[in-house]
PDB file of C-alpha atoms and ligand atoms in Angstrom:
ATOM      1  CA  MET A1151     -15.621  -6.860  -7.001  1.00  0.00           C
ATOM      2  CA  PRO A1152     -12.836  -5.788  -5.235  1.00  0.00           C
ATOM      3  CA  GLN A1153      -9.394  -7.182  -6.687  1.00  0.00           C
ATOM      4  CA  PRO A1154      -7.510  -8.934  -3.509  1.00  0.00           C
ATOM      5  CA  LEU A1155      -4.764  -6.521  -2.505  1.00  0.00           C
ATOM      6  CA  ILE A1156      -2.173 -10.058  -2.821  1.00  0.00           C
ATOM      7  CA  SER A1157      -2.280 -12.359  -5.022  1.00  0.00           C
ATOM      8  CA  LEU A1158      -0.374 -14.791  -5.649  1.00  0.00           C
ATOM      9  CA  GLU A1159      -0.473 -17.238  -9.238  1.00  0.00           C
ATOM     10  CA  ASN A1160       0.886 -20.996  -9.384  1.00  0.00           C
ATOM     11  CA  VAL A1161       3.819 -19.491  -7.539  1.00  0.00           C
ATOM     12  CA  SER A1162       6.972 -21.316  -6.923  1.00  0.00           C
ATOM     13  CA  PHE A1163      10.287 -20.551  -5.323  1.00  0.00           C
ATOM     14  CA  SER A1164      14.046 -23.081  -5.144  1.00  0.00           C
ATOM     15  CA  TYR A1165      16.564 -20.685  -3.723  1.00  0.00           C
ATOM     16  CA  SER A1166      20.088 -20.906  -5.785  1.00  0.00           C
ATOM     17  CA  GLN A1167      21.521 -23.554  -3.731  1.00  0.00           C
ATOM     18  CA  ASN A1168      18.960 -25.742  -2.725  1.00  0.00           C
ATOM     19  CA  LYS A1169      16.712 -27.503  -5.459  1.00  0.00           C
ATOM     20  CA  ASN A1170      14.014 -28.399  -3.934  1.00  0.00           C
ATOM     21  CA  TRP A1171      10.954 -26.129  -4.141  1.00  0.00           C
ATOM     22  CA  ALA A1172      10.765 -23.644  -1.682  1.00  0.00           C
ATOM     23  CA  LEU A1173       6.930 -22.723  -1.737  1.00  0.00           C
ATOM     24  CA  ASN A1174       4.986 -24.984  -4.724  1.00  0.00           C
ATOM     25  CA  ASN A1175       3.003 -24.092  -6.401  1.00  0.00           C
ATOM     26  CA  ILE A1176       1.207 -21.656  -4.532  1.00  0.00           C
ATOM     27  CA  SER A1177      -2.217 -19.335  -5.489  1.00  0.00           C
ATOM     28  CA  LEU A1178      -3.902 -17.771  -2.681  1.00  0.00           C
ATOM     29  CA  CYS A1179      -5.309 -14.668  -2.492  1.00  0.00           C
ATOM     30  CA  VAL A1180      -6.101 -11.973   0.526  1.00  0.00           C
ATOM     31  CA  GLU A1181      -8.183  -9.496   0.640  1.00  0.00           C
ATOM     32  CA  GLN A1182      -8.303  -6.261   2.442  1.00  0.00           C
ATOM     33  CA  GLY A1183      -8.273  -5.382   5.921  1.00  0.00           C
ATOM     34  CA  GLU A1184      -7.875  -9.684   6.252  1.00  0.00           C
ATOM     35  CA  LEU A1185      -5.618 -11.182   9.137  1.00  0.00           C
ATOM     36  CA  ILE A1186      -3.397 -14.511   7.910  1.00  0.00           C
ATOM     37  CA  ALA A1187      -1.983 -16.636   9.720  1.00  0.00           C
ATOM     38  CA  VAL A1188       0.854 -19.113   8.370  1.00  0.00           C
ATOM     39  CA  MET A1189       1.075 -22.836   9.973  1.00  0.00           C
ATOM     40  CA  GLY A1190       3.909 -24.873   9.075  1.00  0.00           C
ATOM     41  CA  GLU A1191       6.296 -26.612  10.600  1.00  0.00           C
ATOM     42  CA  ASN A1192       9.775 -25.841  10.510  1.00  0.00           C
ATOM     43  CA  GLY A1193      10.887 -25.494   7.212  1.00  0.00           C
ATOM     44  CA  SER A1194       7.412 -24.612   5.163  1.00  0.00           C
ATOM     45  CA  GLY A1195       8.218 -21.890   3.510  1.00  0.00           C
ATOM     46  CA  LYS A1196       6.667 -19.359   5.669  1.00  0.00           C
ATOM     47  CA  SER A1197       9.483 -16.389   6.002  1.00  0.00           C
ATOM     48  CA  THR A1198      10.057 -17.172   2.290  1.00  0.00           C
ATOM     49  CA  LEU A1199       6.169 -16.908   1.816  1.00  0.00           C
ATOM     50  CA  CYS A1200       6.563 -13.390   3.683  1.00  0.00           C
ATOM     51  CA  LYS A1201       9.335 -12.230   1.145  1.00  0.00           C
ATOM     52  CA  LEU A1202       8.283 -13.110  -1.770  1.00  0.00           C
ATOM     53  CA  LEU A1203       5.225 -10.507  -0.247  1.00  0.00           C
ATOM     54  CA  ASN A1204       7.622  -7.343   0.554  1.00  0.00           C
ATOM     55  CA  GLY A1205      10.260  -8.704  -3.224  1.00  0.00           C
ATOM     56  CA  ILE A1206      13.383  -9.032  -0.607  1.00  0.00           C
ATOM     57  CA  ILE A1207      12.684 -12.168  -3.493  1.00  0.00           C
ATOM     58  CA  PRO A1208      13.715 -12.067  -5.777  1.00  0.00           C
ATOM     59  CA  HIS A1209      14.805  -8.600  -5.791  1.00  0.00           C
ATOM     60  CA  SER A1210      17.323  -9.047  -3.240  1.00  0.00           C
ATOM     61  CA  GLN A1211      17.514 -13.294  -2.748  1.00  0.00           C
ATOM     62  CA  GLN A1212      18.796 -15.278  -5.963  1.00  0.00           C
ATOM     63  CA  GLY A1213      16.524 -18.377  -7.604  1.00  0.00           C
ATOM     64  CA  THR A1214      14.249 -19.591  -9.345  1.00  0.00           C
ATOM     65  CA  LEU A1215      10.721 -17.577  -8.739  1.00  0.00           C
ATOM     66  CA  ARG A1216       8.008 -19.036 -11.010  1.00  0.00           C
ATOM     67  CA  GLY A1217       4.436 -17.561 -10.948  1.00  0.00           C
ATOM     68  CA  THR A1218       2.784 -14.029 -10.101  1.00  0.00           C
ATOM     69  CA  VAL A1219       2.348 -12.072  -6.962  1.00  0.00           C
ATOM     70  CA  ILE A1220       0.494  -9.222  -7.069  1.00  0.00           C
ATOM     71  CA  VAL A1221       0.540  -6.788  -4.094  1.00  0.00           C
ATOM     72  CA  ASP A1222      -2.203  -3.593  -4.731  1.00  0.00           C
ATOM     73  CA  GLY A1223      -1.934  -3.917  -8.565  1.00  0.00           C
ATOM     74  CA  ILE A1224       1.729  -4.557  -9.416  1.00  0.00           C
ATOM     75  CA  VAL A1225       3.397  -7.675  -9.891  1.00  0.00           C
ATOM     76  CA  THR A1226       6.240  -7.513  -7.965  1.00  0.00           C
ATOM     77  CA  ALA A1227       8.551  -9.184  -9.603  1.00  0.00           C
ATOM     78  CA  ASP A1228       8.224  -6.316 -12.527  1.00  0.00           C
ATOM     79  CA  SER A1229       8.587  -3.126  -9.164  1.00  0.00           C
ATOM     80  CA  SER A1230      11.198  -1.297  -7.798  1.00  0.00           C
ATOM     81  CA  VAL A1231      12.114  -2.113  -3.659  1.00  0.00           C
ATOM     82  CA  ALA A1232      10.738   1.071  -3.310  1.00  0.00           C
ATOM     83  CA  GLU A1233       8.159   0.608  -5.274  1.00  0.00           C
ATOM     84  CA  LEU A1234       7.133  -1.910  -2.492  1.00  0.00           C
ATOM     85  CA  ALA A1235       8.531  -0.724   0.692  1.00  0.00           C
ATOM     86  CA  GLY A1236       5.553   2.093  -0.013  1.00  0.00           C
ATOM     87  CA  ARG A1237       3.217  -1.499  -0.186  1.00  0.00           C
ATOM     88  CA  VAL A1238       4.455  -3.701   1.932  1.00  0.00           C
ATOM     89  CA  GLY A1239       6.018  -2.837   5.811  1.00  0.00           C
ATOM     90  CA  MET A1240       8.015  -6.242   6.346  1.00  0.00           C
ATOM     91  CA  VAL A1241       8.118  -6.920  10.038  1.00  0.00           C
ATOM     92  CA  LEU A1242      10.944  -9.754  10.646  1.00  0.00           C
ATOM     93  CA  GLU A1243      11.578 -12.705  12.687  1.00  0.00           C
ATOM     94  CA  ASP A1244      14.912 -10.680  14.330  1.00  0.00           C
ATOM     95  CA  PRO A1245      14.422  -7.220  14.327  1.00  0.00           C
ATOM     96  CA  ASP A1246      17.733  -7.131  15.296  1.00  0.00           C
ATOM     97  CA  SER A1247      18.553  -7.765  11.528  1.00  0.00           C
ATOM     98  CA  GLN A1248      16.845  -4.284   9.824  1.00  0.00           C
ATOM     99  CA  LEU A1249      17.185  -1.941  11.965  1.00  0.00           C
ATOM    100  CA  PHE A1250      20.194   0.191  11.220  1.00  0.00           C
ATOM    101  CA  THR A1251      20.158   3.693  12.781  1.00  0.00           C
ATOM    102  CA  ALA A1252      21.889   4.968  15.620  1.00  0.00           C
ATOM    103  CA  ARG A1253      18.340   6.753  16.405  1.00  0.00           C
ATOM    104  CA  VAL A1254      14.287   5.664  17.415  1.00  0.00           C
ATOM    105  CA  ARG A1255      13.444   8.526  15.086  1.00  0.00           C
ATOM    106  CA  ASP A1256      16.017   7.974  12.735  1.00  0.00           C
ATOM    107  CA  GLU A1257      14.863   4.512  12.049  1.00  0.00           C
ATOM    108  CA  ILE A1258      11.029   5.467  11.601  1.00  0.00           C
ATOM    109  CA  ALA A1259      11.980   8.407   9.325  1.00  0.00           C
ATOM    110  CA  PHE A1260      15.267   7.087   6.768  1.00  0.00           C
ATOM    111  CA  GLY A1261      12.304   5.095   5.191  1.00  0.00           C
ATOM    112  CA  LEU A1262      10.241   8.730   4.162  1.00  0.00           C
ATOM    113  CA  GLU A1263      13.249  10.444   3.532  1.00  0.00           C
ATOM    114  CA  ASN A1264      14.259   7.251   0.945  1.00  0.00           C
ATOM    115  CA  LEU A1265      10.806   8.690  -0.580  1.00  0.00           C
ATOM    116  CA  LEU A1266      11.923  12.212  -0.381  1.00  0.00           C
ATOM    117  CA  MET A1267       8.913  12.360   1.307  1.00  0.00           C
ATOM    118  CA  PRO A1268       8.235  16.771   3.086  1.00  0.00           C
ATOM    119  CA  PRO A1269      10.308  17.060   5.971  1.00  0.00           C
ATOM    120  CA  ASP A1270       6.393  18.669   7.474  1.00  0.00           C
ATOM    121  CA  GLU A1271       5.002  15.323   6.229  1.00  0.00           C
ATOM    122  CA  ILE A1272       7.747  13.179   8.112  1.00  0.00           C
ATOM    123  CA  LYS A1273       7.537  15.460  11.693  1.00  0.00           C
ATOM    124  CA  LYS A1274       3.987  14.919  10.958  1.00  0.00           C
ATOM    125  CA  ARG A1275       4.142  10.442  10.159  1.00  0.00           C
ATOM    126  CA  LEU A1276       7.404   9.887  13.201  1.00  0.00           C
ATOM    127  CA  ALA A1277       5.659  11.730  15.635  1.00  0.00           C
ATOM    128  CA  TRP A1278       1.530   9.374  14.251  1.00  0.00           C
ATOM    129  CA  ALA A1279       4.293   6.046  14.439  1.00  0.00           C
ATOM    130  CA  LEU A1280       5.639   6.846  17.814  1.00  0.00           C
ATOM    131  CA  GLU A1281       2.395   7.862  19.013  1.00  0.00           C
ATOM    132  CA  THR A1282       1.018   4.220  17.995  1.00  0.00           C
ATOM    133  CA  THR A1283       3.441   1.816  18.580  1.00  0.00           C
ATOM    134  CA  GLY A1284       3.935   3.355  22.135  1.00  0.00           C
ATOM    135  CA  LEU A1285       8.011   4.424  21.347  1.00  0.00           C
ATOM    136  CA  LEU A1286       7.265   7.887  21.872  1.00  0.00           C
ATOM    137  CA  SER A1287       9.360   8.105  25.349  1.00  0.00           C
ATOM    138  CA  TYR A1288      12.151   6.743  23.268  1.00  0.00           C
ATOM    139  CA  MET A1289      12.191   9.098  20.007  1.00  0.00           C
ATOM    140  CA  ASP A1290      16.072   9.646  20.938  1.00  0.00           C
ATOM    141  CA  ALA A1291      17.357   6.277  22.434  1.00  0.00           C
ATOM    142  CA  PRO A1292      19.726   3.681  20.238  1.00  0.00           C
ATOM    143  CA  PRO A1293      17.768   0.966  19.242  1.00  0.00           C
ATOM    144  CA  ALA A1294      20.323  -1.874  20.221  1.00  0.00           C
ATOM    145  CA  SER A1295      19.265  -0.864  23.769  1.00  0.00           C
ATOM    146  CA  LEU A1296      15.234  -1.276  23.078  1.00  0.00           C
ATOM    147  CA  SER A1297      13.625  -4.874  25.017  1.00  0.00           C
ATOM    148  CA  GLY A1298      13.029  -6.949  21.889  1.00  0.00           C
ATOM    149  CA  GLY A1299       9.358  -6.538  22.062  1.00  0.00           C
ATOM    150  CA  GLN A1300      10.177  -2.840  21.906  1.00  0.00           C
ATOM    151  CA  LYS A1301      13.040  -3.290  18.829  1.00  0.00           C
ATOM    152  CA  GLN A1302       8.837  -5.915  16.661  1.00  0.00           C
ATOM    153  CA  ARG A1303       7.409  -2.529  18.077  1.00  0.00           C
ATOM    154  CA  LEU A1304       9.783   0.083  16.478  1.00  0.00           C
ATOM    155  CA  ALA A1305       9.990  -2.054  13.180  1.00  0.00           C
ATOM    156  CA  ILE A1306       5.969  -1.917  13.310  1.00  0.00           C
ATOM    157  CA  ALA A1307       6.164   2.251  13.289  1.00  0.00           C
ATOM    158  CA  ALA A1308       8.353   1.966  10.754  1.00  0.00           C
ATOM    159  CA  ALA A1309       6.921  -0.235   8.404  1.00  0.00           C
ATOM    160  CA  LEU A1310       3.440   2.163   9.873  1.00  0.00           C
ATOM    161  CA  ALA A1311       5.258   4.830   9.246  1.00  0.00           C
ATOM    162  CA  MET A1312       5.326   4.131   4.939  1.00  0.00           C
ATOM    163  CA  ALA A1313       1.308   4.284   5.300  1.00  0.00           C
ATOM    164  CA  THR A1314       2.428   0.425   3.735  1.00  0.00           C
ATOM    165  CA  LYS A1315      -0.888  -1.499   3.862  1.00  0.00           C
ATOM    166  CA  ALA A1316      -0.327  -4.841   4.390  1.00  0.00           C
ATOM    167  CA  LEU A1317       1.982  -5.068   7.062  1.00  0.00           C
ATOM    168  CA  VAL A1318       3.735  -8.950   6.832  1.00  0.00           C
ATOM    169  CA  LEU A1319       5.471 -10.169  10.737  1.00  0.00           C
ATOM    170  CA  ASP A1320       7.986 -13.886  10.060  1.00  0.00           C
ATOM    171  CA  GLU A1321       6.974 -15.103  13.638  1.00  0.00           C
ATOM    172  CA  PRO A1322       6.508 -11.592  15.306  1.00  0.00           C
ATOM    173  CA  THR A1323       6.147 -13.009  19.016  1.00  0.00           C
ATOM    174  CA  ALA A1324       8.796 -15.334  18.674  1.00  0.00           C
ATOM    175  CA  GLN A1325      10.883 -15.011  20.882  1.00  0.00           C
ATOM    176  CA  LEU A1326       9.681 -12.921  23.312  1.00  0.00           C
ATOM    177  CA  ASP A1327       8.261 -13.845  26.751  1.00  0.00           C
ATOM    178  CA  PRO A1328       4.282 -13.409  27.353  1.00  0.00           C
ATOM    179  CA  ALA A1329       3.921 -10.490  28.026  1.00  0.00           C
ATOM    180  CA  GLY A1330       5.769  -8.262  25.446  1.00  0.00           C
ATOM    181  CA  SER A1331       3.713 -11.118  22.760  1.00  0.00           C
ATOM    182  CA  ARG A1332       0.489  -9.958  24.387  1.00  0.00           C
ATOM    183  CA  ASP A1333       1.858  -5.744  23.621  1.00  0.00           C
ATOM    184  CA  ILE A1334       2.061  -6.632  20.218  1.00  0.00           C
ATOM    185  CA  LEU A1335      -1.318  -8.495  18.754  1.00  0.00           C
ATOM    186  CA  SER A1336      -3.328  -5.989  21.205  1.00  0.00           C
ATOM    187  CA  LEU A1337      -0.708  -3.340  19.160  1.00  0.00           C
ATOM    188  CA  ILE A1338      -1.382  -4.528  15.715  1.00  0.00           C
ATOM    189  CA  LYS A1339      -5.236  -4.967  17.080  1.00  0.00           C
ATOM    190  CA  LYS A1340      -5.744  -1.621  17.337  1.00  0.00           C
ATOM    191  CA  ILE A1341      -4.286  -0.700  14.189  1.00  0.00           C
ATOM    192  CA  ARG A1342      -6.704  -2.661  11.464  1.00  0.00           C
ATOM    193  CA  GLN A1343      -9.227  -1.821  13.730  1.00  0.00           C
ATOM    194  CA  ASP A1344      -8.104   2.166  12.783  1.00  0.00           C
ATOM    195  CA  SER A1345      -7.100   2.403   9.320  1.00  0.00           C
ATOM    196  CA  GLY A1346      -8.163  -1.439   7.587  1.00  0.00           C
ATOM    197  CA  LEU A1347      -4.241  -2.726   8.005  1.00  0.00           C
ATOM    198  CA  THR A1348      -3.671  -6.362   5.429  1.00  0.00           C
ATOM    199  CA  VAL A1349      -1.879  -8.325   7.598  1.00  0.00           C
ATOM    200  CA  ILE A1350       0.088 -11.556   7.189  1.00  0.00           C
ATOM    201  CA  MET A1351       1.763 -13.642  10.016  1.00  0.00           C
ATOM    202  CA  ALA A1352       4.057 -16.279   9.904  1.00  0.00           C
ATOM    203  CA  THR A1353       3.820 -18.015  13.303  1.00  0.00           C
ATOM    204  CA  HIS A1354       3.665 -21.331  15.592  1.00  0.00           C
ATOM    205  CA  ALA A1355       1.363 -20.065  18.214  1.00  0.00           C
ATOM    206  CA  SER A1356      -1.789 -21.541  17.884  1.00  0.00           C
ATOM    207  CA  GLU A1357      -3.595 -19.509  21.117  1.00  0.00           C
ATOM    208  CA  GLU A1358      -2.373 -16.339  18.475  1.00  0.00           C
ATOM    209  CA  ALA A1359      -4.214 -17.481  15.831  1.00  0.00           C
ATOM    210  CA  ALA A1360      -6.902 -19.139  16.760  1.00  0.00           C
ATOM    211  CA  GLN A1361      -8.053 -15.699  18.849  1.00  0.00           C
ATOM    212  CA  PHE A1362      -6.473 -12.937  15.826  1.00  0.00           C
ATOM    213  CA  ALA A1363      -6.673 -14.821  12.872  1.00  0.00           C
ATOM    214  CA  ASP A1364     -10.112 -14.546  10.374  1.00  0.00           C
ATOM    215  CA  ARG A1365      -8.024 -17.728   7.872  1.00  0.00           C
ATOM    216  CA  ILE A1366      -4.912 -19.357   8.789  1.00  0.00           C
ATOM    217  CA  CYS A1367      -2.754 -20.654   5.617  1.00  0.00           C
ATOM    218  CA  VAL A1368      -0.990 -24.104   6.612  1.00  0.00           C
ATOM    219  CA  LEU A1369       2.222 -24.998   5.027  1.00  0.00           C
ATOM    220  CA  LYS A1370       3.141 -27.998   4.090  1.00  0.00           C
ATOM    221  CA  ASN A1371       6.534 -28.748   1.821  1.00  0.00           C
ATOM    222  CA  GLY A1372       6.148 -25.958   0.593  1.00  0.00           C
ATOM    223  CA  THR A1373       2.749 -26.688  -0.499  1.00  0.00           C
ATOM    224  CA  LEU A1374      -0.806 -25.116   0.680  1.00  0.00           C
ATOM    225  CA  ALA A1375      -2.191 -27.945   2.601  1.00  0.00           C
ATOM    226  CA  ALA A1376      -4.800 -26.036   4.312  1.00  0.00           C
ATOM    227  CA  CYS A1377      -6.496 -21.693   3.884  1.00  0.00           C
ATOM    228  CA  ASP A1378      -9.159 -21.785   6.017  1.00  0.00           C
ATOM    229  CA  THR A1379     -11.187 -20.682   9.157  1.00  0.00           C
ATOM    230  CA  PRO A1380      -9.816 -21.399  12.910  1.00  0.00           C
ATOM    231  CA  GLN A1381     -12.134 -22.892  13.698  1.00  0.00           C
ATOM    232  CA  ARG A1382     -11.826 -25.551  10.702  1.00  0.00           C
ATOM    233  CA  VAL A1383      -8.643 -25.254  10.895  1.00  0.00           C
ATOM    234  CA  PHE A1384      -8.084 -26.453  14.990  1.00  0.00           C
ATOM    235  CA  SER A1385     -11.061 -28.528  14.057  1.00  0.00           C
ATOM    236  CA  ASN A1386      -9.523 -30.555  11.668  1.00  0.00           C
ATOM    237  CA  ARG A1387      -6.768 -33.024  13.558  1.00  0.00           C
ATOM    238  CA  GLU A1388      -4.888 -34.861  10.911  1.00  0.00           C
ATOM    239  CA  LEU A1389      -4.255 -31.666   9.344  1.00  0.00           C
ATOM    240  CA  LEU A1390      -2.873 -30.333  12.799  1.00  0.00           C
ATOM    241  CA  ARG A1391      -1.007 -34.538  13.134  1.00  0.00           C
ATOM    242  CA  ASP A1392      -0.312 -34.234   9.863  1.00  0.00           C
ATOM    243  CA  ASN A1393       1.110 -30.850   9.696  1.00  0.00           C
ATOM    244  CA  TRP A1394       2.613 -31.036  13.437  1.00  0.00           C
ATOM    245  CA  ILE A1395       0.590 -28.062  14.980  1.00  0.00           C
ATOM    246  CA  ARG A1396      -0.702 -27.515  18.482  1.00  0.00           C
ATOM    247  CA  PRO A1397      -4.163 -27.079  18.643  1.00  0.00           C
ATOM    248  CA  PRO A1398      -4.917 -24.003  20.774  1.00  0.00           C
ATOM    249  CA  GLN A1399      -5.140 -25.765  24.714  1.00  0.00           C
ATOM    250  CA  VAL A1400      -9.525 -25.396  24.557  1.00  0.00           C
ATOM    251  CA  SER A1401      -9.402 -27.683  21.470  1.00  0.00           C
ATOM    252  CA  GLU A1402      -7.316 -29.745  23.450  1.00  0.00           C
ATOM    253  CA  LEU A1403     -10.044 -30.198  26.106  1.00  0.00           C
ATOM    254  CA  ALA A1404     -12.380 -31.083  23.058  1.00  0.00           C
ATOM    255  CA  TYR A1405     -10.167 -33.371  21.746  1.00  0.00           C
ATOM    256  CA  CYS A1406      -9.654 -34.890  24.690  1.00  0.00           C
ATOM    257  CA  LEU A1407     -13.244 -34.642  25.640  1.00  0.00           C
ATOM    258  CA  ALA A1408     -13.940 -36.701  22.477  1.00  0.00           C
ATOM    259  CA  GLU A1409     -11.567 -39.738  23.325  1.00  0.00           C
ATOM    260  CA  GLN A1410     -13.168 -40.002  26.309  1.00  0.00           C
ATOM    261  CA  GLY A1411     -16.727 -40.379  23.878  1.00  0.00           C
ATOM    262  CA  GLU A1412     -18.066 -36.727  25.217  1.00  0.00           C
ATOM    263  CA  SER A1413     -18.144 -33.844  23.214  1.00  0.00           C
ATOM    264  CA  LEU A1414     -19.023 -30.327  23.833  1.00  0.00           C
ATOM    265  CA  PRO A1415     -22.249 -28.883  22.088  1.00  0.00           C
ATOM    266  CA  ALA A1416     -19.232 -26.743  20.543  1.00  0.00           C
ATOM    267  CA  PHE A1417     -16.094 -26.704  19.200  1.00  0.00           C
ATOM    268  CA  PRO A1418     -13.873 -24.429  21.655  1.00  0.00           C
ATOM    269  CA  ILE A1419     -10.801 -22.531  20.134  1.00  0.00           C
ATOM    270  CA  GLN A1420     -11.324 -19.487  22.341  1.00  0.00           C
ATOM    271  CA  HIS A1421     -11.095 -19.114  26.218  1.00  0.00           C
ATOM    272  CA  ASP A1422     -14.947 -17.730  25.558  1.00  0.00           C
ATOM    273  CA  GLU A1423     -16.407 -20.767  23.603  1.00  0.00           C
ATOM    274  CA  ALA A1424     -14.551 -22.936  25.911  1.00  0.00           C
ATOM    275  CA  LYS A1425     -16.462 -21.405  29.149  1.00  0.00           C
ATOM    276  CA  ALA A1426     -19.527 -21.382  26.314  1.00  0.00           C
ATOM    277  CA  ALA A1427     -19.550 -24.580  26.178  1.00  0.00           C
ATOM    278  CA  VAL A1428     -19.265 -26.252  29.357  1.00  0.00           C
ATOM    279  CA  LEU A1429     -21.599 -24.870  30.870  1.00  0.00           C
ATOM    280  CA  GLU A1430     -24.026 -25.217  28.264  1.00  0.00           C
ATOM    281  CA  TRP A1431     -22.375 -29.276  28.984  1.00  0.00           C
ATOM    282  CA  TYR A1432     -23.134 -28.985  32.577  1.00  0.00           C
ATOM    283  CA  ALA A1433     -27.069 -27.616  32.173  1.00  0.00           C
ATOM    284  CA  ASN A1434     -27.486 -31.037  29.865  1.00  0.00           C
ATOM    285  CA  GLY A1435     -26.832 -31.934  33.212  1.00  0.00           C
ATOM    286  CA  LYS A1436     -23.218 -33.706  32.231  1.00  0.00           C
TER     287      LYS A1436
HETATM  288  P1  LIG B1215       9.954 -21.366   7.147  1.00  0.00           P
HETATM  289  O1  LIG B1215       9.728 -20.498   7.544  1.00  0.00           O
HETATM  290  O2  LIG B1215       8.705 -22.288   7.500  1.00  0.00           O
HETATM  291  O3  LIG B1215      10.776 -21.998   8.697  1.00  0.00           O
HETATM  292  P2  LIG B1215      11.736 -21.499   5.045  1.00  0.00           P
HETATM  293  O4  LIG B1215      10.865 -20.541   4.246  1.00  0.00           O
HETATM  294  O5  LIG B1215      13.054 -20.838   5.793  1.00  0.00           O
HETATM  295  O6  LIG B1215      10.673 -21.899   6.153  1.00  0.00           O
HETATM  296  O7  LIG B1215      12.107 -22.751   4.786  1.00  0.00           O
HETATM  297  C1  LIG B1215      11.594 -23.247   3.593  1.00  0.00           C
HETATM  298  C2  LIG B1215      12.667 -24.193   3.001  1.00  0.00           C
HETATM  299  O8  LIG B1215      13.399 -23.834   1.512  1.00  0.00           O
HETATM  300  C3  LIG B1215      13.037 -25.027   3.288  1.00  0.00           C
HETATM  301  O9  LIG B1215      13.595 -25.904   2.747  1.00  0.00           O
HETATM  302  C4  LIG B1215      14.466 -23.882   3.611  1.00  0.00           C
HETATM  303  O10 LIG B1215      15.474 -24.997   4.482  1.00  0.00           O
HETATM  304  C5  LIG B1215      15.132 -22.951   2.778  1.00  0.00           C
HETATM  305  N1  LIG B1215      15.492 -22.226   2.751  1.00  0.00           N
HETATM  306  C6  LIG B1215      15.327 -21.286   3.695  1.00  0.00           C
HETATM  307  N2  LIG B1215      16.212 -20.566   2.825  1.00  0.00           N
HETATM  308  C7  LIG B1215      17.178 -20.836   2.375  1.00  0.00           C
HETATM  309  C8  LIG B1215      18.680 -20.172   2.272  1.00  0.00           C
HETATM  310  N3  LIG B1215      18.021 -18.792   2.093  1.00  0.00           N
HETATM  311  N4  LIG B1215      18.604 -20.603   1.257  1.00  0.00           N
HETATM  312  C9  LIG B1215      18.523 -22.065   0.578  1.00  0.00           C
HETATM  313  N5  LIG B1215      17.811 -22.343   1.342  1.00  0.00           N
HETATM  314  C10 LIG B1215      17.076 -21.807   1.875  1.00  0.00           C
HETATM  315 MG1  LIG B1216      10.988 -19.222   9.202  1.00  0.00          MG
END
C-alpha cells in the first residue's frame, strides 16, 4: 500500500500559555491528492492543526507536543523549517501576516533563493507560479497594493513555486467576497487537476466543503469528532448541531422537507444533486 502523504499519530498539543489541550489525541492519514476540509466551531483547533502540518508547531510555537506528525516521509518535530518548507506550503487566514517583501515577484522568489536554487530555475518557477495564479501583470507591484483575493493568490503562488506536495490553507476565503472566494477555489481546483496537490483547508464554508472536499474532518474541542465524506457529514444532523456547522443550503432544504414528513429520493449537498432529487420527487407524483 502507498504511504499516506500526511499522517498524525496520537497527536496532542497545548500552547504554553494555555494548559488545555488545543488538540487532543488526533490520528489521521491523508492520501496524496486528497482535499480535506477541516471544520468545527471557533476554538476547536483548526488553526492549530494547520500549524502542526507545516512545522510552525513545534518549531516556532512554544508548547507541549505529544505524538508524531509525518509529512512526506519526515517527522516534522525532527526536521528543519527549511526541509518542511519544500514539502508543505501554508496560506494563513490573514495573508498580510506572511507577505513581507517589496514586490510580488520577490515574495515568490524569496523561498527559492533561500533554497539556493540556480537563477534559471528560479526564473522558470516564478513565471509558472505567476501565470498559474493570474498575477503575471502584478509581478512588480508591491504586495500591499493587492486586493485580499490577490494576496491569497500570491501566498498560494509562493507555495506553488516551492513545488510543495501539500498546501495547507487556514480559512482562505473567510475574508473574501463571493467573487474572490470563487477565484481562490477554482485556482485550487485547477492546481489539483494539474499536479495532484494534496490540500488541507480549514473552512466554515459548507458549500465550498460540499463541492471541493474528498473528506471533511470535524474538530470538537481539539478532538476529531468525525472524518468522513461530505455526503455523510452533512447528512448527520446531530454532528452538525453539536458542532455548530451549518449544512449547505440545499441540505437545509432536505432537512426542512423531512420535518414536514417528506423526503427527497437522495440527500443533496450540491445544487445539481438537489435539482436531480427534486425533479425525481416531482416525477414520482409529489
Ligand atoms: P480554531 O482555528 O478552530 O478557531 P485554534 O486552533 O485557533 O482554533 O485554537 C484551539 C485552542 O487553542 C483554543 O482554545 C485557543 O484558545 C487555543 N489557542 C490558539 N492559539 C493559541 C495561542 N497562541 N496561545 C494560547 N492558546 C491558543
Ligand atoms: Mg482558526
